[in-house]
């Protein structure tokens, strides 16, 4: 409910409420949940809620926690949507949003730069990022296909690497047999 | 049936959200604005602004709002719009739900494999490109109809990036400037 600024802003709040105040989870358990929530698709907070709810009360707990984490947003947005529908043609609302729209571009660009700084890209990875952006903007390619291609390539390289490793291992054992 | 399609589309969006709320924005933009043409680029921009200025995760906020706007644009009643927002919100969390619960079950196996963490790390550049594209696509002639729009963009960027201003205040400031000068 009191999350402004997206997923990462919520982590200390969940930590304080769930771990420190109510001691529903151990600190270490929370760190584990965090690691898994970050590697599953979806929104971080929702993933944490699902996992934490499951740990505490099983399936029902995870349903309850998920609803709890989405319901306030849902209700607030619904109220705003209903409110703005009445003001669609309002000249002041129009002027307000004319000023807001360019700001939105900046608000999305800032996390991009933060992510670039955090993930210290090499030239190859930076090229992938640039190619992805170009393909989406100019070729109108869906990000879904790019993600799928990336995931397939990842598993292929993992599989190829696994084969190589196994081959290496069997060669090694052959040598051991020889000696 | 619009609700069915809305549900399915948001299911796909939820499934492919690797990398948080902003990655989800990029997918919503691609699926709903570019591919289906259900809402205009300008409406999407406004929805993103409101989602960022409202408490709660940006991804859920925008899914709910888009779910409301799609039936609205098609001329459905208010009740249908609410049903649309329920559809979108539920659909967007279902994939997470199934995947996270599966991981919970196989917790001990996943704990040591690190396969998914490694996949995420490797997809990072794609996610960065996706979000950068989402920002780029919003630079439309309608959103940037006047040179002052570029000044607003620059000002917002500087205050967010260098001074770490809370996004809500940047949005409110942009809106107030808009009220004064347009």
CSV table of C-alpha atoms in Angstrom, one decimal:
chain,number,residue,atom,x,y,z
A,1,UNK,CA,0.0,0.0,0.0
A,2,UNK,CA,2.7,2.5,0.9
A,3,UNK,CA,4.9,1.7,-2.1
A,4,UNK,CA,5.9,4.5,-4.2
A,5,UNK,CA,8.6,4.0,-6.8
A,6,UNK,CA,8.2,0.3,-7.6
A,7,UNK,CA,9.4,-3.0,-6.4
A,8,UNK,CA,12.8,-2.3,-4.8
A,9,UNK,CA,11.3,0.4,-2.6
A,10,UNK,CA,9.1,-2.2,-1.0
A,11,UNK,CA,11.8,-4.6,0.1
A,12,UNK,CA,12.7,-2.7,3.3
A,13,UNK,CA,9.0,-2.4,4.2
A,14,UNK,CA,8.3,-6.1,3.8
A,15,UNK,CA,11.4,-6.8,5.7
A,16,UNK,CA,10.3,-4.6,8.6
A,17,UNK,CA,6.7,-5.8,8.6
A,18,UNK,CA,7.1,-9.5,8.0
A,19,UNK,CA,10.5,-10.3,9.5
A,20,UNK,CA,11.2,-7.7,12.3
A,21,UNK,CA,7.7,-6.8,13.5
A,22,UNK,CA,5.7,-9.9,13.1
A,23,UNK,CA,8.6,-12.4,12.9
A,24,UNK,CA,6.6,-14.6,10.4
A,25,UNK,CA,9.9,-15.4,8.7
A,26,UNK,CA,13.5,-15.7,9.7
A,27,UNK,CA,15.9,-13.1,8.2
A,28,UNK,CA,17.7,-15.9,6.3
A,29,UNK,CA,14.5,-17.3,4.9
A,30,UNK,CA,13.5,-13.9,3.7
A,31,UNK,CA,16.8,-13.5,1.8
A,32,UNK,CA,16.2,-16.9,0.1
A,33,UNK,CA,12.7,-15.8,-0.9
A,34,UNK,CA,14.1,-12.6,-2.2
A,35,UNK,CA,16.6,-14.4,-4.4
A,36,UNK,CA,14.0,-16.7,-5.9
A,37,UNK,CA,11.4,-13.9,-6.3
A,38,UNK,CA,14.0,-12.0,-8.3
A,39,UNK,CA,14.7,-14.8,-10.7
A,40,UNK,CA,11.1,-15.7,-11.5
A,41,UNK,CA,9.1,-13.8,-14.1
A,42,UNK,CA,6.6,-11.2,-12.9
A,43,UNK,CA,6.7,-8.3,-10.4
A,44,UNK,CA,9.0,-8.6,-7.5
A,45,UNK,CA,6.5,-7.7,-4.8
A,46,UNK,CA,3.9,-10.1,-6.1
A,47,UNK,CA,6.5,-12.9,-6.3
A,48,UNK,CA,7.6,-12.2,-2.7
A,49,UNK,CA,4.0,-12.2,-1.5
A,50,UNK,CA,3.2,-15.5,-3.2
A,51,UNK,CA,6.3,-17.2,-1.8
A,52,UNK,CA,6.0,-15.7,1.7
A,53,UNK,CA,2.3,-16.6,1.8
A,54,UNK,CA,3.1,-20.1,0.8
A,55,UNK,CA,5.8,-20.5,3.4
A,56,UNK,CA,3.4,-19.4,6.1
A,57,UNK,CA,0.1,-20.9,5.3
A,58,UNK,CA,0.4,-23.0,2.1
A,59,UNK,CA,-1.6,-22.4,-1.0
A,60,UNK,CA,-4.3,-20.4,0.7
A,61,UNK,CA,-1.7,-18.2,2.3
A,62,UNK,CA,-0.2,-17.4,-1.1
A,63,UNK,CA,-3.6,-16.5,-2.6
A,64,UNK,CA,-4.3,-14.3,0.4
A,65,UNK,CA,-0.9,-12.6,0.3
A,66,UNK,CA,-1.2,-12.0,-3.5
A,67,UNK,CA,-4.6,-10.5,-3.2
A,68,UNK,CA,-3.4,-8.4,-0.3
A,69,UNK,CA,-0.5,-7.0,-2.3
A,70,UNK,CA,-2.6,-6.1,-5.4
A,71,UNK,CA,-5.9,-5.0,-3.9
A,72,UNK,CA,-4.9,-1.5,-2.7
A,73,UNK,CA,-3.3,-0.6,-6.0
A,74,UNK,CA,-6.3,-2.1,-7.9
A,75,UNK,CA,-8.8,-0.1,-5.9
A,76,UNK,CA,-6.9,3.2,-6.1
A,77,UNK,CA,-6.4,2.9,-9.8
A,78,UNK,CA,-10.0,2.0,-10.3
A,79,UNK,CA,-11.1,5.1,-8.4
A,80,UNK,CA,-8.8,7.3,-10.4
A,81,UNK,CA,-9.9,5.7,-13.7
A,82,UNK,CA,-13.6,6.3,-12.8
A,83,UNK,CA,-12.7,9.9,-11.8
A,84,UNK,CA,-10.8,10.8,-14.9
A,85,UNK,CA,-13.5,9.4,-17.3
A,86,UNK,CA,-15.7,12.3,-16.2
A,87,UNK,CA,-12.9,14.8,-16.9
A,88,UNK,CA,-11.9,13.5,-20.3
A,89,UNK,CA,-12.7,16.7,-22.1
A,90,UNK,CA,-11.6,19.0,-19.4
A,91,UNK,CA,-9.1,21.7,-20.7
A,92,UNK,CA,-7.1,21.8,-17.4
A,93,UNK,CA,-6.7,18.1,-17.3
A,94,UNK,CA,-5.5,18.2,-20.9
A,95,UNK,CA,-3.0,21.0,-20.1
A,96,UNK,CA,-1.7,19.1,-17.1
A,97,UNK,CA,-1.1,15.9,-19.1
A,98,UNK,CA,0.6,17.9,-21.9
A,99,UNK,CA,3.2,18.9,-19.3
A,100,UNK,CA,3.4,15.4,-17.8
A,101,UNK,CA,3.9,13.3,-21.0
A,102,UNK,CA,7.6,14.4,-21.7
A,103,UNK,CA,8.3,13.8,-18.0
A,104,UNK,CA,7.2,10.1,-18.3
A,105,UNK,CA,10.0,9.5,-20.9
A,106,UNK,CA,12.6,10.7,-18.4
A,107,UNK,CA,11.1,8.6,-15.6
A,108,UNK,CA,11.5,5.5,-17.8
A,109,UNK,CA,14.9,6.5,-19.1
A,110,UNK,CA,16.4,6.9,-15.6
A,111,UNK,CA,16.0,3.2,-14.5
A,112,UNK,CA,17.6,2.2,-17.8
A,113,UNK,CA,20.7,4.1,-17.0
A,114,UNK,CA,20.7,2.8,-13.4
A,115,UNK,CA,20.4,-0.8,-14.8
A,116,UNK,CA,23.3,-0.2,-17.3
A,117,UNK,CA,25.5,1.1,-14.5
A,118,UNK,CA,24.6,-1.8,-12.2
A,119,UNK,CA,25.1,-4.6,-14.7
A,120,UNK,CA,28.5,-3.4,-16.0
A,121,UNK,CA,28.0,-4.5,-19.6
A,122,UNK,CA,30.8,-5.5,-21.9
A,123,UNK,CA,30.8,-4.4,-25.5
A,124,UNK,CA,29.0,-7.6,-26.7
A,125,UNK,CA,26.2,-7.2,-24.1
A,126,UNK,CA,25.9,-3.5,-24.8
A,127,UNK,CA,25.4,-4.3,-28.5
A,128,UNK,CA,22.7,-6.7,-27.6
A,129,UNK,CA,20.9,-4.0,-25.6
A,130,UNK,CA,21.2,-1.5,-28.5
A,131,UNK,CA,20.1,-4.0,-31.1
A,132,UNK,CA,17.1,-5.0,-29.0
A,133,UNK,CA,16.0,-1.4,-28.6
A,134,UNK,CA,16.5,-0.7,-32.3
A,135,UNK,CA,14.6,-3.8,-33.3
A,136,UNK,CA,11.6,-2.9,-31.1
A,137,UNK,CA,11.5,0.8,-32.2
A,138,UNK,CA,12.2,0.6,-35.9
A,139,UNK,CA,11.5,-3.0,-36.9
A,140,UNK,CA,8.5,-3.1,-34.6
A,141,UNK,CA,9.6,-6.5,-33.4
A,142,UNK,CA,7.8,-7.8,-30.3
A,143,UNK,CA,10.0,-8.0,-27.2
A,144,UNK,CA,8.5,-11.4,-26.5
A,145,UNK,CA,10.2,-12.9,-29.5
A,146,UNK,CA,13.5,-11.3,-28.6
A,147,UNK,CA,13.2,-12.7,-25.0
A,148,UNK,CA,12.3,-16.1,-26.3
A,149,UNK,CA,15.3,-16.1,-28.7
A,150,UNK,CA,17.6,-15.1,-25.9
A,151,UNK,CA,16.2,-17.8,-23.6
A,152,UNK,CA,16.6,-20.5,-26.3
A,153,UNK,CA,20.2,-19.4,-27.0
A,154,UNK,CA,20.9,-19.5,-23.3
A,155,UNK,CA,19.6,-23.0,-22.9
A,156,UNK,CA,21.4,-24.2,-26.1
A,157,UNK,CA,24.7,-22.8,-24.9
A,158,UNK,CA,24.2,-24.3,-21.5
A,159,UNK,CA,23.4,-27.7,-23.1
A,160,UNK,CA,26.5,-27.4,-25.4
A,161,UNK,CA,28.6,-26.4,-22.5
A,162,UNK,CA,27.3,-29.3,-20.5
A,163,UNK,CA,28.2,-31.7,-23.3
A,164,UNK,CA,31.6,-30.3,-23.5
A,165,UNK,CA,32.1,-30.6,-19.8
A,166,UNK,CA,30.9,-34.2,-19.8
A,167,UNK,CA,33.2,-35.0,-22.7
A,168,UNK,CA,36.1,-33.5,-20.8
A,169,UNK,CA,35.1,-35.5,-17.8
A,170,UNK,CA,35.0,-38.8,-19.7
A,171,UNK,CA,38.3,-38.0,-21.4
A,172,UNK,CA,39.8,-37.4,-18.0
A,173,UNK,CA,38.5,-40.7,-16.7
A,174,UNK,CA,39.8,-42.4,-19.8
A,175,UNK,CA,43.3,-41.0,-19.0
A,176,UNK,CA,43.0,-42.1,-15.5
A,177,UNK,CA,42.2,-45.6,-16.7
A,178,UNK,CA,45.3,-45.5,-19.0
A,179,UNK,CA,47.6,-44.5,-16.2
B,1,UNK,CA,-15.1,-11.5,-26.7
B,2,UNK,CA,-12.9,-8.7,-25.5
B,3,UNK,CA,-12.5,-9.9,-22.0
B,4,UNK,CA,-11.2,-13.3,-23.2
B,5,UNK,CA,-8.6,-11.6,-25.4
B,6,UNK,CA,-7.7,-9.1,-22.7
B,7,UNK,CA,-7.2,-12.0,-20.2
B,8,UNK,CA,-5.0,-13.9,-22.6
B,9,UNK,CA,-2.9,-10.9,-23.6
B,10,UNK,CA,-2.2,-10.1,-20.0
B,11,UNK,CA,-1.4,-13.7,-19.2
B,12,UNK,CA,1.3,-13.5,-21.9
B,13,UNK,CA,2.5,-10.1,-20.5
B,14,UNK,CA,2.8,-11.6,-17.0
B,15,UNK,CA,4.7,-14.6,-18.3
B,16,UNK,CA,7.3,-12.6,-20.1
B,17,UNK,CA,7.9,-10.0,-17.5
B,18,UNK,CA,11.6,-10.7,-16.8
B,19,UNK,CA,13.0,-7.7,-15.0
B,20,UNK,CA,10.3,-6.0,-13.1
B,21,UNK,CA,7.6,-3.3,-13.6
B,22,UNK,CA,9.4,-1.4,-16.3
B,23,UNK,CA,9.9,-4.5,-18.4
B,24,UNK,CA,6.2,-5.0,-18.0
B,25,UNK,CA,5.4,-1.5,-19.2
B,26,UNK,CA,7.4,-2.3,-22.3
B,27,UNK,CA,5.4,-5.5,-22.9
B,28,UNK,CA,2.0,-3.7,-22.3
B,29,UNK,CA,3.1,-1.0,-24.8
B,30,UNK,CA,4.0,-3.6,-27.4
B,31,UNK,CA,1.0,-5.8,-27.0
B,32,UNK,CA,-1.8,-3.4,-26.3
B,33,UNK,CA,-0.7,-0.2,-28.1
B,34,UNK,CA,1.5,-1.4,-31.0
B,35,UNK,CA,0.1,-4.8,-31.9
B,36,UNK,CA,-3.6,-4.6,-30.9
B,37,UNK,CA,-4.1,-0.9,-31.1
B,38,UNK,CA,-6.5,-1.0,-28.2
B,39,UNK,CA,-5.4,2.2,-26.6
B,40,UNK,CA,-3.5,5.2,-28.2
B,41,UNK,CA,0.1,6.0,-27.4
B,42,UNK,CA,-1.0,9.2,-25.7
B,43,UNK,CA,-3.4,7.3,-23.4
B,44,UNK,CA,-0.7,4.9,-22.6
B,45,UNK,CA,1.7,7.7,-21.7
B,46,UNK,CA,-1.0,9.2,-19.3
B,47,UNK,CA,-1.6,5.7,-17.8
B,48,UNK,CA,2.1,5.3,-17.1
B,49,UNK,CA,2.3,8.7,-15.5
B,50,UNK,CA,-0.7,8.0,-13.2
B,51,UNK,CA,0.7,4.5,-12.4
B,52,UNK,CA,4.0,6.0,-11.3
B,53,UNK,CA,2.3,8.7,-9.2
B,54,UNK,CA,0.1,6.2,-7.4
B,55,UNK,CA,1.1,3.9,-4.5
B,56,UNK,CA,1.7,0.3,-5.4
B,57,UNK,CA,3.7,-1.5,-8.0
B,58,UNK,CA,3.8,0.3,-11.4
B,59,UNK,CA,3.1,-3.0,-13.2
B,60,UNK,CA,-0.1,-3.8,-11.3
B,61,UNK,CA,-1.3,-0.2,-11.5
B,62,UNK,CA,-0.8,0.0,-15.3
B,63,UNK,CA,-2.4,-3.4,-15.9
B,64,UNK,CA,-5.4,-2.4,-13.9
B,65,UNK,CA,-5.7,0.9,-15.7
B,66,UNK,CA,-5.2,-0.5,-19.2
B,67,UNK,CA,-7.7,-3.2,-18.4
B,68,UNK,CA,-10.2,-0.5,-17.6
B,69,UNK,CA,-9.4,1.7,-20.7
B,70,UNK,CA,-9.6,-1.1,-23.3
B,71,UNK,CA,-13.4,-1.8,-22.9
B,72,UNK,CA,-13.9,2.0,-22.4
B,73,UNK,CA,-12.3,2.8,-25.8
B,74,UNK,CA,-14.6,0.2,-27.4
B,75,UNK,CA,-17.6,1.9,-25.9
B,76,UNK,CA,-18.5,-0.6,-23.3
B,77,UNK,CA,-20.4,0.3,-20.1
B,78,UNK,CA,-18.6,1.3,-16.8
B,79,UNK,CA,-19.4,-2.1,-15.3
B,80,UNK,CA,-17.6,-3.8,-18.3
B,81,UNK,CA,-14.6,-1.5,-17.8
B,82,UNK,CA,-14.4,-2.6,-14.2
B,83,UNK,CA,-14.7,-6.2,-15.3
B,84,UNK,CA,-11.9,-5.5,-17.8
B,85,UNK,CA,-9.6,-4.2,-15.0
B,86,UNK,CA,-10.3,-7.2,-12.9
B,87,UNK,CA,-9.5,-9.5,-15.8
B,88,UNK,CA,-6.2,-7.8,-16.6
B,89,UNK,CA,-5.0,-7.6,-13.0
B,90,UNK,CA,-5.8,-11.3,-12.3
B,91,UNK,CA,-4.3,-12.5,-15.6
B,92,UNK,CA,-1.0,-10.6,-15.1
B,93,UNK,CA,-0.3,-12.3,-11.7
B,94,UNK,CA,-1.3,-15.8,-12.7
B,95,UNK,CA,1.9,-16.8,-14.4
B,96,UNK,CA,4.0,-15.6,-11.4
B,97,UNK,CA,1.7,-17.5,-9.2
B,98,UNK,CA,2.1,-20.8,-11.0
B,99,UNK,CA,5.9,-20.4,-11.5
B,100,UNK,CA,6.7,-19.2,-8.0
B,101,UNK,CA,4.6,-22.0,-6.4
B,102,UNK,CA,6.4,-24.5,-8.6
B,103,UNK,CA,9.7,-23.1,-7.5
B,104,UNK,CA,8.5,-23.3,-3.9
B,105,UNK,CA,7.8,-27.0,-4.3
B,106,UNK,CA,11.2,-27.7,-5.9
B,107,UNK,CA,12.8,-25.2,-3.5
B,108,UNK,CA,15.8,-27.3,-2.6
B,109,UNK,CA,16.6,-28.2,-6.1
B,110,UNK,CA,16.4,-24.7,-7.3
B,111,UNK,CA,18.4,-23.3,-4.4
B,112,UNK,CA,21.6,-24.8,-5.7
B,113,UNK,CA,21.2,-24.9,-9.4
B,114,UNK,CA,21.2,-21.1,-10.1
B,115,UNK,CA,19.9,-21.8,-13.6
B,116,UNK,CA,17.1,-19.2,-13.4
B,117,UNK,CA,19.3,-16.6,-11.8
B,118,UNK,CA,21.8,-17.2,-14.6
B,119,UNK,CA,19.1,-17.0,-17.3
B,120,UNK,CA,18.0,-13.7,-15.8
B,121,UNK,CA,21.5,-12.3,-15.8
B,122,UNK,CA,22.0,-13.3,-19.4
B,123,UNK,CA,18.7,-11.7,-20.5
B,124,UNK,CA,19.6,-8.5,-18.7
B,125,UNK,CA,20.9,-6.7,-21.9
B,126,UNK,CA,17.6,-7.6,-23.7
B,127,UNK,CA,15.6,-6.2,-20.8
B,128,UNK,CA,17.6,-3.0,-20.8
B,129,UNK,CA,17.0,-2.6,-24.5
B,130,UNK,CA,13.3,-3.3,-24.1
B,131,UNK,CA,12.9,-0.6,-21.4
B,132,UNK,CA,15.0,1.9,-23.4
B,133,UNK,CA,12.8,1.2,-26.4
B,134,UNK,CA,9.7,1.8,-24.3
B,135,UNK,CA,11.0,5.3,-23.5
B,136,UNK,CA,11.9,5.9,-27.1
B,137,UNK,CA,8.5,4.9,-28.5
B,138,UNK,CA,6.9,7.5,-26.2
B,139,UNK,CA,8.7,10.2,-28.0
B,140,UNK,CA,5.9,10.8,-30.5
B,141,UNK,CA,5.0,14.1,-32.2
B,142,UNK,CA,1.8,14.2,-30.1
B,143,UNK,CA,3.7,13.9,-26.8
B,144,UNK,CA,6.4,16.3,-28.0
B,145,UNK,CA,4.3,18.9,-29.8
B,146,UNK,CA,6.3,21.9,-28.7
B,147,UNK,CA,9.9,22.7,-28.0
B,148,UNK,CA,9.1,23.1,-24.4
B,149,UNK,CA,8.3,19.4,-24.2
B,150,UNK,CA,12.0,18.7,-24.7
B,151,UNK,CA,12.9,21.2,-21.9
B,152,UNK,CA,10.5,19.3,-19.6
B,153,UNK,CA,12.1,16.0,-20.5
B,154,UNK,CA,15.6,17.4,-19.8
B,155,UNK,CA,14.5,19.0,-16.6
B,156,UNK,CA,12.7,15.9,-15.4
B,157,UNK,CA,15.7,13.7,-16.3
B,158,UNK,CA,18.2,16.0,-14.4
B,159,UNK,CA,16.1,16.1,-11.3
B,160,UNK,CA,15.4,12.4,-11.2
B,161,UNK,CA,18.9,11.2,-12.2
B,162,UNK,CA,21.1,13.7,-10.4
B,163,UNK,CA,18.9,14.9,-7.5
B,164,UNK,CA,16.9,11.6,-7.0
B,165,UNK,CA,13.7,13.5,-6.8
B,166,UNK,CA,10.6,11.4,-6.1
B,167,UNK,CA,8.8,10.6,-9.4
B,168,UNK,CA,5.5,11.9,-8.0
B,169,UNK,CA,6.9,15.4,-7.5
B,170,UNK,CA,8.4,15.4,-11.0
B,171,UNK,CA,5.1,14.4,-12.5
B,172,UNK,CA,3.2,17.0,-10.5
B,173,UNK,CA,5.8,19.6,-11.4
B,174,UNK,CA,5.5,18.7,-15.1
B,175,UNK,CA,1.7,18.9,-14.9
B,176,UNK,CA,1.7,22.3,-13.1
B,177,UNK,CA,4.1,23.7,-15.7
B,178,UNK,CA,1.8,22.4,-18.4
B,179,UNK,CA,-1.1,24.2,-16.7
B,180,UNK,CA,0.8,27.4,-16.6
B,181,UNK,CA,2.3,27.5,-20.1
B,182,UNK,CA,-0.1,25.7,-22.5
